[in-house]
Structure formats: structure tokens, C-alpha cells
Tab-separated table of C-alpha atoms in Angstrom:
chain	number	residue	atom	x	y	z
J	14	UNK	CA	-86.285	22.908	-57.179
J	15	UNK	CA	-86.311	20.076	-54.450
J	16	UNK	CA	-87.542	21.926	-51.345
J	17	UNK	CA	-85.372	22.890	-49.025
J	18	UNK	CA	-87.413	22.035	-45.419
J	19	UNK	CA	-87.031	18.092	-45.891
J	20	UNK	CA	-83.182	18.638	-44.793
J	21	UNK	CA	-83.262	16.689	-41.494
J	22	UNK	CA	-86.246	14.651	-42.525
J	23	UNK	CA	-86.110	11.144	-40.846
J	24	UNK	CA	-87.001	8.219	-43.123
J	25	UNK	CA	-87.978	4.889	-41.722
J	26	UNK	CA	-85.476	2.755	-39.782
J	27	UNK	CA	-85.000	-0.355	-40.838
J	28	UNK	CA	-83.210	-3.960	-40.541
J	29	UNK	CA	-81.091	-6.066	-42.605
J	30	UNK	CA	-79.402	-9.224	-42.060
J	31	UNK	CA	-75.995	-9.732	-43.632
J	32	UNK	CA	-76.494	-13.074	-45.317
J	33	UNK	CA	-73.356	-15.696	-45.887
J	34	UNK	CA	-74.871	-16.197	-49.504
J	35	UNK	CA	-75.365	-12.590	-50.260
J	36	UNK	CA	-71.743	-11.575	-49.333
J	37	UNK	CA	-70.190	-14.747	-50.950
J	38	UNK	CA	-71.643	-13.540	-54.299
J	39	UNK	CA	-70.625	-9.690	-53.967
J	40	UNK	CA	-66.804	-11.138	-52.722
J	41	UNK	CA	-66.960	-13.355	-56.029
J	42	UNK	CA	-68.613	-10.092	-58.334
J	43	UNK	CA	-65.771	-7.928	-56.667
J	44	UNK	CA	-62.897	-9.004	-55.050
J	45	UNK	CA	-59.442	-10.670	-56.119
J	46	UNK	CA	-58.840	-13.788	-57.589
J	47	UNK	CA	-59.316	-16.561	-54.893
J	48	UNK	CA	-61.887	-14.987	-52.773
J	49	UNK	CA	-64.948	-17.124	-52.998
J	50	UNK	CA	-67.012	-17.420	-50.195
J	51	UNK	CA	-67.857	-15.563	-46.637
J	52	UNK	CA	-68.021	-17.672	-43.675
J	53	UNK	CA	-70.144	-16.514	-40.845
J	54	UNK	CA	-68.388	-14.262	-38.496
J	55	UNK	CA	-65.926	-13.142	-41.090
J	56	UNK	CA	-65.496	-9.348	-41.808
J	57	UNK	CA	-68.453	-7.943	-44.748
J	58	UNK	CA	-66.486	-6.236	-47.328
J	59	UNK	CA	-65.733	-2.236	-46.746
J	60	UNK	CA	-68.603	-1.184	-49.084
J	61	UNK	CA	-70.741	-4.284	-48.903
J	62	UNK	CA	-73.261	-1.545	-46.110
J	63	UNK	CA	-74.044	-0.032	-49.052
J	64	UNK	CA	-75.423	-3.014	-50.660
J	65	UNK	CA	-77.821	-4.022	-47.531
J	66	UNK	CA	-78.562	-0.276	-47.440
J	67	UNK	CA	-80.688	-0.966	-50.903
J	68	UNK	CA	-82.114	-4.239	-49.447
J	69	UNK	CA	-84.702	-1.697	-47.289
J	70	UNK	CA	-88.214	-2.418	-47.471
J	71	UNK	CA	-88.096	0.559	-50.643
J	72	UNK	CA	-84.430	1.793	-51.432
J	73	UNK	CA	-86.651	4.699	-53.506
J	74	UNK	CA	-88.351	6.238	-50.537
J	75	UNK	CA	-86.047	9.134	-51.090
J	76	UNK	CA	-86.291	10.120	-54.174
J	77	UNK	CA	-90.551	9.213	-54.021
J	78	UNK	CA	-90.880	12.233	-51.399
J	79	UNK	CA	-88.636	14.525	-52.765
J	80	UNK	CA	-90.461	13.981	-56.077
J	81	UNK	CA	-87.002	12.975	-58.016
J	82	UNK	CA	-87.448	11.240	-61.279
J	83	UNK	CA	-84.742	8.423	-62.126
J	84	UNK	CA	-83.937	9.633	-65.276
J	85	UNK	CA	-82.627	12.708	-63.591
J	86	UNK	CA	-80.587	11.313	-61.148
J	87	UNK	CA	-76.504	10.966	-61.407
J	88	UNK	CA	-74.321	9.480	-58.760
J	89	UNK	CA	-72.811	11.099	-56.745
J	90	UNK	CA	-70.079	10.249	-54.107
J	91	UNK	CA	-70.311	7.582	-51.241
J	92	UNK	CA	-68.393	8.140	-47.986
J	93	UNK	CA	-67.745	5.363	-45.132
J	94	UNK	CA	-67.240	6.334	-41.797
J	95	UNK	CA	-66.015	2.943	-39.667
J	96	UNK	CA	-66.914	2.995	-35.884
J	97	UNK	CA	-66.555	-0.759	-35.434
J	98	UNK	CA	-66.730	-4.114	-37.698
J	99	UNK	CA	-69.674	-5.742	-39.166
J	100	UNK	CA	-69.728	-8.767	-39.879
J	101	UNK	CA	-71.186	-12.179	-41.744
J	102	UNK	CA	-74.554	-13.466	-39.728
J	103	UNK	CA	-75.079	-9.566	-37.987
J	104	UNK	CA	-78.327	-7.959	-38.042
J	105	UNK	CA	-77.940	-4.432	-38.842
J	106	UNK	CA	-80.459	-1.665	-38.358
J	107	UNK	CA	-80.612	1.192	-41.025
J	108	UNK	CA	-81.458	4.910	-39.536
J	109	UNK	CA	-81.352	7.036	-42.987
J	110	UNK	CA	-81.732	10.752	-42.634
J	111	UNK	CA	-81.756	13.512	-45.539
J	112	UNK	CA	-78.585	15.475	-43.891
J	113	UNK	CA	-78.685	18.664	-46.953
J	114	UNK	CA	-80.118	19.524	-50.439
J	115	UNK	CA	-77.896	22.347	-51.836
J	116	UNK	CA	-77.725	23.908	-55.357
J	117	UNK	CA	-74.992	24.613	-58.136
J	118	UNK	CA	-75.344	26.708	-61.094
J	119	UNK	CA	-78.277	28.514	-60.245
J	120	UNK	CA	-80.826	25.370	-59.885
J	121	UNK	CA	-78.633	23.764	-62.914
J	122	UNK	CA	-77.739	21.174	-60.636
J	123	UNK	CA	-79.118	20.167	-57.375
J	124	UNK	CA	-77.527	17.558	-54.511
J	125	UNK	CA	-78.940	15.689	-51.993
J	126	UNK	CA	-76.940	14.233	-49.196
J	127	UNK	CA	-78.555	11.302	-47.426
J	128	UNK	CA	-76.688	10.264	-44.198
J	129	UNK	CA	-77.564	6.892	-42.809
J	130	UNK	CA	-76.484	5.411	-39.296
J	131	UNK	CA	-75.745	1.748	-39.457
J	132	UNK	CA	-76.249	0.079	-35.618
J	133	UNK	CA	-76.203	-3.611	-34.523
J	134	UNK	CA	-78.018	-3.666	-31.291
J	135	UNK	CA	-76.327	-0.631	-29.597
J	136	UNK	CA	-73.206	-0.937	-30.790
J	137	UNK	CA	-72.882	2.044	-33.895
J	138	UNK	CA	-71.226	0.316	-36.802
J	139	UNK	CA	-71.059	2.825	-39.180
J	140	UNK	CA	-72.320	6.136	-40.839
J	141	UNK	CA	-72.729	6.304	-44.709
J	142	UNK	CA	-73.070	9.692	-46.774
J	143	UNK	CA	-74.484	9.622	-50.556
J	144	UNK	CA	-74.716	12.360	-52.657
J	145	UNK	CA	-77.029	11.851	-55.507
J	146	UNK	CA	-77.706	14.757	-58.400
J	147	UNK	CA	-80.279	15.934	-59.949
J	148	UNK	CA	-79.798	17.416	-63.223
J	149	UNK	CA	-82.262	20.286	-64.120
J	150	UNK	CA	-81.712	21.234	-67.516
């Protein structure tokens, strides 16, 4: 069972900047026919945080001290909570924090929510939840 007590554990804060080249390829990979390049300035793509989330210094720091192995792990759900626009060309800081670990089917299944704060400069951009499961049996 993942222990309980990390639930509010603070993992290391970190910065990412949202580069013209990087979104132009994800807007190709994802989006309509016609979109084919960001220009700086221009609006990142709703779920595009998510993809500069994993760009930390070590997108596994989570599961490394809560002693998850990968072949365990399922996705869960992702939830975006907007508090202002981010953009092409912005330097975003990432402040991740485990929020809860809870348990389904007595230990069958277990969930960890990581919440992470999204800021550029003092301005709060956005919060991100992700729920990832561990299967235990």
C-alpha cells in the first residue's frame, strides 16, 4: 500500500518555457486540418500544460518516492482549471503537490492525485489534477 503521510508532500518547483517549435509540433500531432504552426504570443493549446508539465527536470519524481513501478500504473483522469491564458514565448513555473492517495477494493486499486499550480511570474495560470492508478493484484 502507498503510504498514506506523503498526501500534501511538496515536490520540487520548477520552470518551463513554452517553445514556438514545441507547440507548432503538438498543434500539427493534434489539432484540425490547417493548423500548422504557433506564433509567439498566440494562445498554447488547452492541454498543451500538461505536456510542459513532463518537460520537468524528472516527470518520475512521483512515482520514484512513492515507490510506484510503471508497469503498475494506469491513467487516470486529467482536470484543467483556467485562471488566465498562457501563451507561446511564456515562462511557466511548475509547483506540483501530491493533493490524496485513496484506496478502492480493499487495496485492489489505489489512486494518487497530484495537483500542480502553473504560475508565470505572479500571475496563477492554471491548476492541473492527475489521477494515476496503481493496480495491486
Amino acid at each position: 500500500m502507498i503510504d498514506k503521510a506523503f498526501v500534501g508532500r511538496v515536490l520540487p518547483r520548477f520552470e518551463v518555457l513554452a517553445e514556438c517549435g514545441a507547440v507548432s509540433a503538438f498543434l500539427r500531432a493534434t489539432a484540425a486540418p490547417g493548423c500548422q504552426a504557433a506564433q509567439a504570443g498566440s494562445q498554447l493549446p488547452p492541454t498543451y500544460l500538461f505536456c510542459l508539465e513532463m518537460q520537468g527536470p524528472d516527470p518520475a519524481a512521483m512515482r520514484k518516492l512513492l515507490g510506484i513501478d510503471i508497469g503498475r500504473v494506469l491513467h487516470g483522469e486529467e482536470l484543467f482549471v483556467y485562471h488566465a491564458p498562457a501563451h507561446v514565448g511564456d515562462l511557466l513555473a511548475f509547483e506540483p503537490r501530491i493533493a490524496d492517495i485513496y484506496d478502492k477494493r480493499a487495496g485492489e486499486l489505489e489512486f494518487v492525485v497530484r495537483e500542480t499550480r502553473v504560475w508565470r511570474g505572479e500571475t496563477a495560470i492554471a491548476t492541473l489534477r492527475n489521477t494515476t492508478v496503481v493496480r495491486n493484484g
